Amino acid sequence: LLASFARQVLRGLKVVVSAGPTYEDIDPVRFIGNRSSGRMGFAVAEAAAQAGAEVSLIAGPVSLPTPAGVAHRVDVRSAAQMQAAVLEAVGQAQIYIGAAAVGDYRPASVAEQKLKKQDGDGLTLKLTQNPDILVDLSAQTVRPFLVGFAAETHDVAAYAQDKLQRKGLDMIAANLVGGGLGFEAADNALSLYWPGGSIELPRAGKSELARQLIAHVAERYRAARP
Ligand code: CTP
Ligand code: CA
């Protein structure tokens, strides 16, 4: 592992990393978000920079400083904004790592004024599906090496392998969320899957895991695109 970083395995490559949650506005004061802290994605961006890559970090709403060595950072809020920023950045890049917890749905319309409470039988919000950034990238004829994440509460392996296939990814990093791991936690554990292989990265701090992930991404990238 140390050797991969000493050898600067990603030198000369441009890597785009998305990180954090997305917020989908309901009205000027309310939104739908999720519990992603952005820490895993930021650690991945830092590790890619340490391996010599020119890193663009597309960040959802997080309160984290830009990691050392990261060349470009774009802050976004919604899934649509994240997709636009990612598409802009990946034009030049060889590798995209989608560590963001992108909202699957957004309110069908955003109220211009604060919604007022009404007495009665609750409130129903109509939601529209967001575009899938990875699926759209995967459909491009010239596409970067694509790495996805899958945060699951159960059946991690089955869901992750299904996402690898269905989204046409080159690698997926899967983790179980909950029990002090994953979202909002300092530690994580990842299972990596690629077409024809897999490896377990046991529980560790997010920086350590990110370095291990980057070493495997570099290895698979070189194998896939010699
Ligand atoms: N992803 C994306 N665009 C979306 C949703 C997800 O690019 N609109 C990416 C994430 O960044 C992650 C991967 O897809 O790398 C898997 O995200 P996940 O939420 O686990 O997959 P979904 O296909 O949305 O499935 P579900 O939420 O039902 O588990
Ligand atoms: Ca999702």
mmCIF file of C-alpha atoms and ligand atoms in Angstrom:
data_model
loop_
_atom_site.group_PDB
_atom_site.id
_atom_site.type_symbol
_atom_site.label_atom_id
_atom_site.label_comp_id
_atom_site.label_asym_id
_atom_site.label_seq_id
_atom_site.Cartn_x
_atom_site.Cartn_y
_atom_site.Cartn_z
ATOM 1 C CA LEU A 1 0.000 0.000 0.000
ATOM 2 C CA LEU A 2 2.709 2.477 0.984
ATOM 3 C CA ALA A 3 4.486 1.527 -2.226
ATOM 4 C CA SER A 4 1.486 2.652 -4.328
ATOM 5 C CA PHE A 5 1.734 6.099 -2.806
ATOM 6 C CA ALA A 6 5.524 6.272 -3.014
ATOM 7 C CA ARG A 7 5.159 5.252 -6.695
ATOM 8 C CA GLN A 8 2.532 7.968 -7.215
ATOM 9 C CA VAL A 9 0.251 5.449 -8.937
ATOM 10 C CA LEU A 10 -2.207 8.104 -10.147
ATOM 11 C CA ARG A 11 0.358 10.622 -11.395
ATOM 12 C CA GLY A 12 -0.687 12.240 -14.665
ATOM 13 C CA LEU A 13 -4.352 11.283 -14.186
ATOM 14 C CA LYS A 14 -7.328 13.526 -13.537
ATOM 15 C CA VAL A 15 -9.758 12.134 -10.973
ATOM 16 C CA VAL A 16 -13.209 13.509 -10.130
ATOM 17 C CA VAL A 17 -14.696 12.639 -6.732
ATOM 18 C CA SER A 18 -18.240 13.479 -5.633
ATOM 19 C CA ALA A 19 -18.917 13.581 -1.903
ATOM 20 C CA GLY A 20 -21.521 14.393 0.708
ATOM 21 C CA PRO A 21 -25.305 14.478 0.604
ATOM 22 C CA THR A 22 -27.563 16.452 -1.720
ATOM 23 C CA TYR A 23 -30.341 18.722 -0.482
ATOM 24 C CA GLU A 24 -33.576 18.948 -2.420
ATOM 25 C CA ASP A 25 -35.499 22.089 -1.581
ATOM 26 C CA ILE A 26 -39.178 21.966 -0.632
ATOM 27 C CA ASP A 27 -39.562 25.709 -0.021
ATOM 28 C CA PRO A 28 -37.189 28.561 0.980
ATOM 29 C CA VAL A 29 -36.647 27.104 4.460
ATOM 30 C CA ARG A 30 -37.031 23.338 4.106
ATOM 31 C CA PHE A 31 -35.324 20.553 2.211
ATOM 32 C CA ILE A 32 -34.982 16.771 1.936
ATOM 33 C CA GLY A 33 -31.461 15.562 2.718
ATOM 34 C CA ASN A 34 -29.655 12.541 4.090
ATOM 35 C CA ARG A 35 -27.137 11.654 6.796
ATOM 36 C CA SER A 36 -23.986 11.522 4.637
ATOM 37 C CA SER A 37 -21.213 13.523 6.358
ATOM 38 C CA GLY A 38 -19.000 13.671 3.271
ATOM 39 C CA ARG A 39 -16.029 12.378 5.267
ATOM 40 C CA MET A 40 -15.506 9.196 3.240
ATOM 41 C CA GLY A 41 -15.592 11.073 -0.063
ATOM 42 C CA PHE A 42 -13.275 13.797 1.220
ATOM 43 C CA ALA A 43 -10.836 11.129 2.427
ATOM 44 C CA VAL A 44 -10.978 9.494 -1.019
ATOM 45 C CA ALA A 45 -10.233 12.840 -2.683
ATOM 46 C CA GLU A 46 -7.274 13.377 -0.335
ATOM 47 C CA ALA A 47 -5.923 9.866 -0.966
ATOM 48 C CA ALA A 48 -6.201 10.308 -4.748
ATOM 49 C CA ALA A 49 -4.216 13.553 -4.463
ATOM 50 C CA GLN A 50 -1.616 11.789 -2.310
ATOM 51 C CA ALA A 51 -1.294 9.202 -5.083
ATOM 52 C CA GLY A 52 -0.419 11.981 -7.526
ATOM 53 C CA ALA A 53 -3.774 12.646 -9.266
ATOM 54 C CA GLU A 54 -5.129 16.076 -10.177
ATOM 55 C CA VAL A 55 -8.336 15.895 -8.150
ATOM 56 C CA SER A 56 -11.628 17.742 -8.664
ATOM 57 C CA LEU A 57 -13.913 17.416 -5.659
ATOM 58 C CA ILE A 58 -17.629 18.014 -6.218
ATOM 59 C CA ALA A 59 -19.095 18.507 -2.756
ATOM 60 C CA GLY A 60 -22.685 18.540 -1.588
ATOM 61 C CA PRO A 61 -23.599 20.549 1.529
ATOM 62 C CA VAL A 62 -20.956 19.551 4.100
ATOM 63 C CA SER A 63 -18.905 21.472 6.640
ATOM 64 C CA LEU A 64 -15.476 20.104 5.807
ATOM 65 C CA PRO A 65 -12.279 21.877 4.762
ATOM 66 C CA THR A 66 -10.830 21.069 1.342
ATOM 67 C CA PRO A 67 -8.273 18.268 1.839
ATOM 68 C CA ALA A 68 -4.601 19.013 1.255
ATOM 69 C CA GLY A 69 -3.521 18.552 -2.351
ATOM 70 C CA VAL A 70 -7.036 18.675 -3.889
ATOM 71 C CA ALA A 71 -6.720 20.929 -6.960
ATOM 72 C CA HIS A 72 -10.346 21.988 -7.544
ATOM 73 C CA ARG A 73 -13.474 22.073 -5.403
ATOM 74 C CA VAL A 74 -17.014 22.845 -6.557
ATOM 75 C CA ASP A 75 -19.752 23.181 -3.928
ATOM 76 C CA VAL A 76 -23.266 22.201 -4.961
ATOM 77 C CA ARG A 77 -26.610 21.642 -3.241
ATOM 78 C CA SER A 78 -29.046 19.558 -5.273
ATOM 79 C CA ALA A 79 -28.619 16.354 -7.287
ATOM 80 C CA ALA A 80 -29.220 18.325 -10.518
ATOM 81 C CA GLN A 81 -26.431 20.776 -9.601
ATOM 82 C CA MET A 82 -24.151 17.894 -8.680
ATOM 83 C CA GLN A 83 -24.795 16.199 -12.015
ATOM 84 C CA ALA A 84 -24.010 19.403 -13.940
ATOM 85 C CA ALA A 85 -20.774 19.951 -11.993
ATOM 86 C CA VAL A 86 -19.687 16.324 -12.393
ATOM 87 C CA LEU A 87 -20.394 16.334 -16.156
ATOM 88 C CA GLU A 88 -18.368 19.525 -16.540
ATOM 89 C CA ALA A 89 -15.420 18.092 -14.583
ATOM 90 C CA VAL A 90 -15.287 14.559 -16.027
ATOM 91 C CA GLY A 91 -14.832 15.793 -19.600
ATOM 92 C CA GLN A 92 -11.098 15.864 -18.925
ATOM 93 C CA ALA A 93 -10.884 13.036 -16.398
ATOM 94 C CA GLN A 94 -9.840 9.384 -16.567
ATOM 95 C CA ILE A 95 -11.521 8.289 -13.316
ATOM 96 C CA TYR A 96 -14.826 9.220 -11.610
ATOM 97 C CA ILE A 97 -15.440 8.095 -8.032
ATOM 98 C CA GLY A 98 -19.064 8.650 -6.990
ATOM 99 C CA ALA A 99 -18.916 8.764 -3.198
ATOM 100 C CA ALA A 100 -21.812 11.209 -2.884
ATOM 101 C CA ALA A 101 -25.129 10.144 -1.389
ATOM 102 C CA VAL A 102 -27.193 11.614 -4.211
ATOM 103 C CA GLY A 103 -30.863 12.135 -3.414
ATOM 104 C CA ASP A 104 -33.005 9.740 -5.441
ATOM 105 C CA TYR A 105 -36.020 12.069 -5.455
ATOM 106 C CA ARG A 106 -36.785 15.779 -5.313
ATOM 107 C CA PRO A 107 -40.046 17.619 -4.685
ATOM 108 C CA ALA A 108 -41.990 17.820 -7.960
ATOM 109 C CA SER A 109 -42.183 21.583 -7.457
ATOM 110 C CA VAL A 110 -40.353 23.996 -5.166
ATOM 111 C CA ALA A 111 -42.668 26.431 -3.377
ATOM 112 C CA GLU A 112 -41.549 30.048 -3.803
ATOM 113 C CA GLN A 113 -42.906 30.980 -0.415
ATOM 114 C CA LYS A 114 -42.711 29.159 2.898
ATOM 115 C CA LEU A 115 -45.466 26.534 3.080
ATOM 116 C CA LYS A 116 -47.924 27.303 5.858
ATOM 117 C CA LYS A 117 -49.159 24.657 8.255
ATOM 118 C CA GLN A 118 -52.750 23.591 7.565
ATOM 119 C CA ASP A 119 -54.978 21.879 10.058
ATOM 120 C CA GLY A 120 -56.215 18.584 8.725
ATOM 121 C CA ASP A 121 -54.922 15.208 7.721
ATOM 122 C CA GLY A 122 -51.131 15.625 7.388
ATOM 123 C CA LEU A 123 -49.322 16.657 4.232
ATOM 124 C CA THR A 124 -48.449 14.683 1.111
ATOM 125 C CA LEU A 125 -45.363 15.723 -0.879
ATOM 126 C CA LYS A 126 -45.156 14.723 -4.526
ATOM 127 C CA LEU A 127 -41.626 13.661 -5.496
ATOM 128 C CA THR A 128 -39.945 13.273 -8.882
ATOM 129 C CA GLN A 129 -37.013 10.944 -9.540
ATOM 130 C CA ASN A 130 -33.572 12.539 -9.970
ATOM 131 C CA PRO A 131 -31.230 11.576 -12.796
ATOM 132 C CA ASP A 132 -28.661 8.914 -11.874
ATOM 133 C CA ILE A 133 -25.237 10.501 -12.393
ATOM 134 C CA LEU A 134 -23.377 7.179 -12.668
ATOM 135 C CA VAL A 135 -25.891 5.602 -15.042
ATOM 136 C CA ASP A 136 -25.789 8.658 -17.310
ATOM 137 C CA LEU A 137 -21.953 8.639 -17.328
ATOM 138 C CA SER A 138 -21.926 4.928 -18.008
ATOM 139 C CA ALA A 139 -24.073 5.451 -21.114
ATOM 140 C CA GLN A 140 -21.557 7.871 -22.693
ATOM 141 C CA THR A 141 -19.439 6.460 -25.518
ATOM 142 C CA VAL A 142 -16.243 7.963 -24.100
ATOM 143 C CA ARG A 143 -16.490 7.447 -20.375
ATOM 144 C CA PRO A 144 -14.097 7.562 -17.467
ATOM 145 C CA PHE A 145 -13.280 4.531 -15.298
ATOM 146 C CA LEU A 146 -16.344 4.479 -13.050
ATOM 147 C CA VAL A 147 -16.278 3.714 -9.324
ATOM 148 C CA GLY A 148 -19.539 3.700 -7.368
ATOM 149 C CA PHE A 149 -20.360 3.417 -3.689
ATOM 150 C CA ALA A 150 -23.231 1.471 -2.186
ATOM 151 C CA ALA A 151 -24.304 2.173 1.375
ATOM 152 C CA GLU A 152 -26.722 -0.520 2.466
ATOM 153 C CA THR A 153 -28.490 -1.437 5.696
ATOM 154 C CA HIS A 154 -28.844 -5.121 4.683
ATOM 155 C CA ASP A 155 -27.856 -7.675 1.997
ATOM 156 C CA VAL A 156 -24.776 -5.578 1.147
ATOM 157 C CA ALA A 157 -23.088 -8.022 -1.225
ATOM 158 C CA ALA A 158 -26.175 -8.778 -3.313
ATOM 159 C CA TYR A 159 -27.236 -5.136 -3.693
ATOM 160 C CA ALA A 160 -23.677 -3.969 -4.436
ATOM 161 C CA GLN A 161 -23.063 -6.587 -7.124
ATOM 162 C CA ASP A 162 -26.427 -5.777 -8.669
ATOM 163 C CA LYS A 163 -25.495 -2.057 -8.798
ATOM 164 C CA LEU A 164 -22.082 -2.874 -10.306
ATOM 165 C CA GLN A 165 -23.798 -4.717 -13.160
ATOM 166 C CA ARG A 166 -26.888 -2.593 -13.601
ATOM 167 C CA LYS A 167 -24.962 0.701 -13.651
ATOM 168 C CA GLY A 168 -22.159 -0.680 -15.837
ATOM 169 C CA LEU A 169 -19.439 0.223 -13.294
ATOM 170 C CA ASP A 170 -15.773 -0.747 -13.245
ATOM 171 C CA MET A 171 -15.754 -1.054 -9.437
ATOM 172 C CA ILE A 172 -18.090 -0.596 -6.490
ATOM 173 C CA ALA A 173 -17.246 0.014 -2.840
ATOM 174 C CA ALA A 174 -19.971 -1.303 -0.585
ATOM 175 C CA ASN A 175 -20.527 -0.710 3.082
ATOM 176 C CA LEU A 176 -22.992 -1.614 5.764
ATOM 177 C CA VAL A 177 -24.456 1.507 7.368
ATOM 178 C CA GLY A 178 -25.234 1.502 11.084
ATOM 179 C CA GLY A 179 -23.623 0.026 14.209
ATOM 180 C CA GLY A 180 -20.980 2.770 14.385
ATOM 181 C CA LEU A 181 -19.978 2.344 10.751
ATOM 182 C CA GLY A 182 -20.574 4.354 7.619
ATOM 183 C CA PHE A 183 -22.735 7.501 7.643
ATOM 184 C CA GLU A 184 -22.006 9.935 10.502
ATOM 185 C CA ALA A 185 -19.272 7.597 11.832
ATOM 186 C CA ALA A 186 -15.472 7.935 11.957
ATOM 187 C CA ASP A 187 -14.851 4.318 10.960
ATOM 188 C CA ASN A 188 -15.960 2.370 7.952
ATOM 189 C CA ALA A 189 -15.411 -1.044 6.374
ATOM 190 C CA LEU A 190 -15.687 -1.648 2.641
ATOM 191 C CA SER A 191 -16.176 -4.573 0.302
ATOM 192 C CA LEU A 192 -14.839 -3.885 -3.184
ATOM 193 C CA TYR A 193 -16.341 -5.623 -6.212
ATOM 194 C CA TRP A 194 -15.313 -5.409 -9.849
ATOM 195 C CA PRO A 195 -16.223 -7.567 -12.827
ATOM 196 C CA GLY A 196 -14.519 -10.859 -11.942
ATOM 197 C CA GLY A 197 -13.187 -10.090 -8.467
ATOM 198 C CA SER A 198 -13.683 -8.755 -4.966
ATOM 199 C CA ILE A 199 -11.786 -7.940 -1.775
ATOM 200 C CA GLU A 200 -12.736 -7.053 1.804
ATOM 201 C CA LEU A 201 -11.202 -3.978 3.426
ATOM 202 C CA PRO A 202 -11.769 -4.491 7.169
ATOM 203 C CA ARG A 203 -12.884 -1.849 9.651
ATOM 204 C CA ALA A 204 -10.515 1.125 9.792
ATOM 205 C CA GLY A 205 -10.510 4.904 9.896
ATOM 206 C CA LYS A 206 -11.837 6.584 6.755
ATOM 207 C CA SER A 207 -8.394 7.966 5.719
ATOM 208 C CA GLU A 208 -6.753 4.552 5.924
ATOM 209 C CA LEU A 209 -9.619 2.905 4.040
ATOM 210 C CA ALA A 210 -9.571 5.618 1.402
ATOM 211 C CA ARG A 211 -5.863 4.964 0.750
ATOM 212 C CA GLN A 212 -6.536 1.239 0.380
ATOM 213 C CA LEU A 213 -9.439 1.950 -1.959
ATOM 214 C CA ILE A 214 -7.281 4.249 -4.106
ATOM 215 C CA ALA A 215 -4.536 1.608 -4.346
ATOM 216 C CA HIS A 216 -7.126 -0.876 -5.691
ATOM 217 C CA VAL A 217 -8.684 1.672 -8.038
ATOM 218 C CA ALA A 218 -5.240 2.372 -9.501
ATOM 219 C CA GLU A 219 -4.555 -1.340 -9.931
ATOM 220 C CA ARG A 220 -7.895 -2.044 -11.619
ATOM 221 C CA TYR A 221 -7.591 1.085 -13.771
ATOM 222 C CA ARG A 222 -4.183 -0.066 -15.064
ATOM 223 C CA ALA A 223 -5.579 -3.565 -15.706
ATOM 224 C CA ALA A 224 -8.643 -2.213 -17.556
ATOM 225 C CA ARG A 225 -6.870 0.541 -19.516
ATOM 226 C CA PRO A 226 -3.256 -0.536 -20.007
HETATM 227 N N1 CTP B 1 -25.762 7.654 -7.645
HETATM 228 C C1 CTP B 1 -25.726 8.607 -8.641
HETATM 229 N N2 CTP B 1 -26.849 9.342 -8.941
HETATM 230 C C2 CTP B 1 -28.005 9.116 -8.271
HETATM 231 C C3 CTP B 1 -28.057 8.132 -7.254
HETATM 232 C C4 CTP B 1 -26.912 7.417 -6.964
HETATM 233 O O1 CTP B 1 -24.674 8.799 -9.271
HETATM 234 N N3 CTP B 1 -29.068 9.846 -8.584
HETATM 235 C C5 CTP B 1 -24.541 6.898 -7.358
HETATM 236 C C6 CTP B 1 -23.990 7.139 -5.958
HETATM 237 O O2 CTP B 1 -23.087 8.245 -5.941
HETATM 238 C C7 CTP B 1 -23.289 5.825 -5.658
HETATM 239 C C8 CTP B 1 -24.085 4.807 -6.455
HETATM 240 O O3 CTP B 1 -24.822 5.537 -7.426
HETATM 241 O O4 CTP B 1 -21.969 5.826 -6.167
HETATM 242 C C9 CTP B 1 -25.022 3.979 -5.645
HETATM 243 O O5 CTP B 1 -25.915 4.816 -4.964
HETATM 244 P P1 CTP B 1 -27.125 4.144 -4.209
HETATM 245 O O6 CTP B 1 -27.985 5.192 -3.598
HETATM 246 O O7 CTP B 1 -26.571 3.066 -3.321
HETATM 247 O O8 CTP B 1 -27.861 3.423 -5.445
HETATM 248 P P2 CTP B 1 -29.300 3.585 -6.041
HETATM 249 O O9 CTP B 1 -29.187 3.078 -7.441
HETATM 250 O O10 CTP B 1 -29.836 4.949 -5.853
HETATM 251 O O11 CTP B 1 -30.154 2.509 -5.250
HETATM 252 P P3 CTP B 1 -30.932 2.576 -3.826
HETATM 253 O O12 CTP B 1 -30.823 3.979 -3.268
HETATM 254 O O13 CTP B 1 -32.318 2.152 -4.135
HETATM 255 O O14 CTP B 1 -30.222 1.559 -2.943
HETATM 256 CA CA CA B 2 -30.019 6.018 -3.831
#
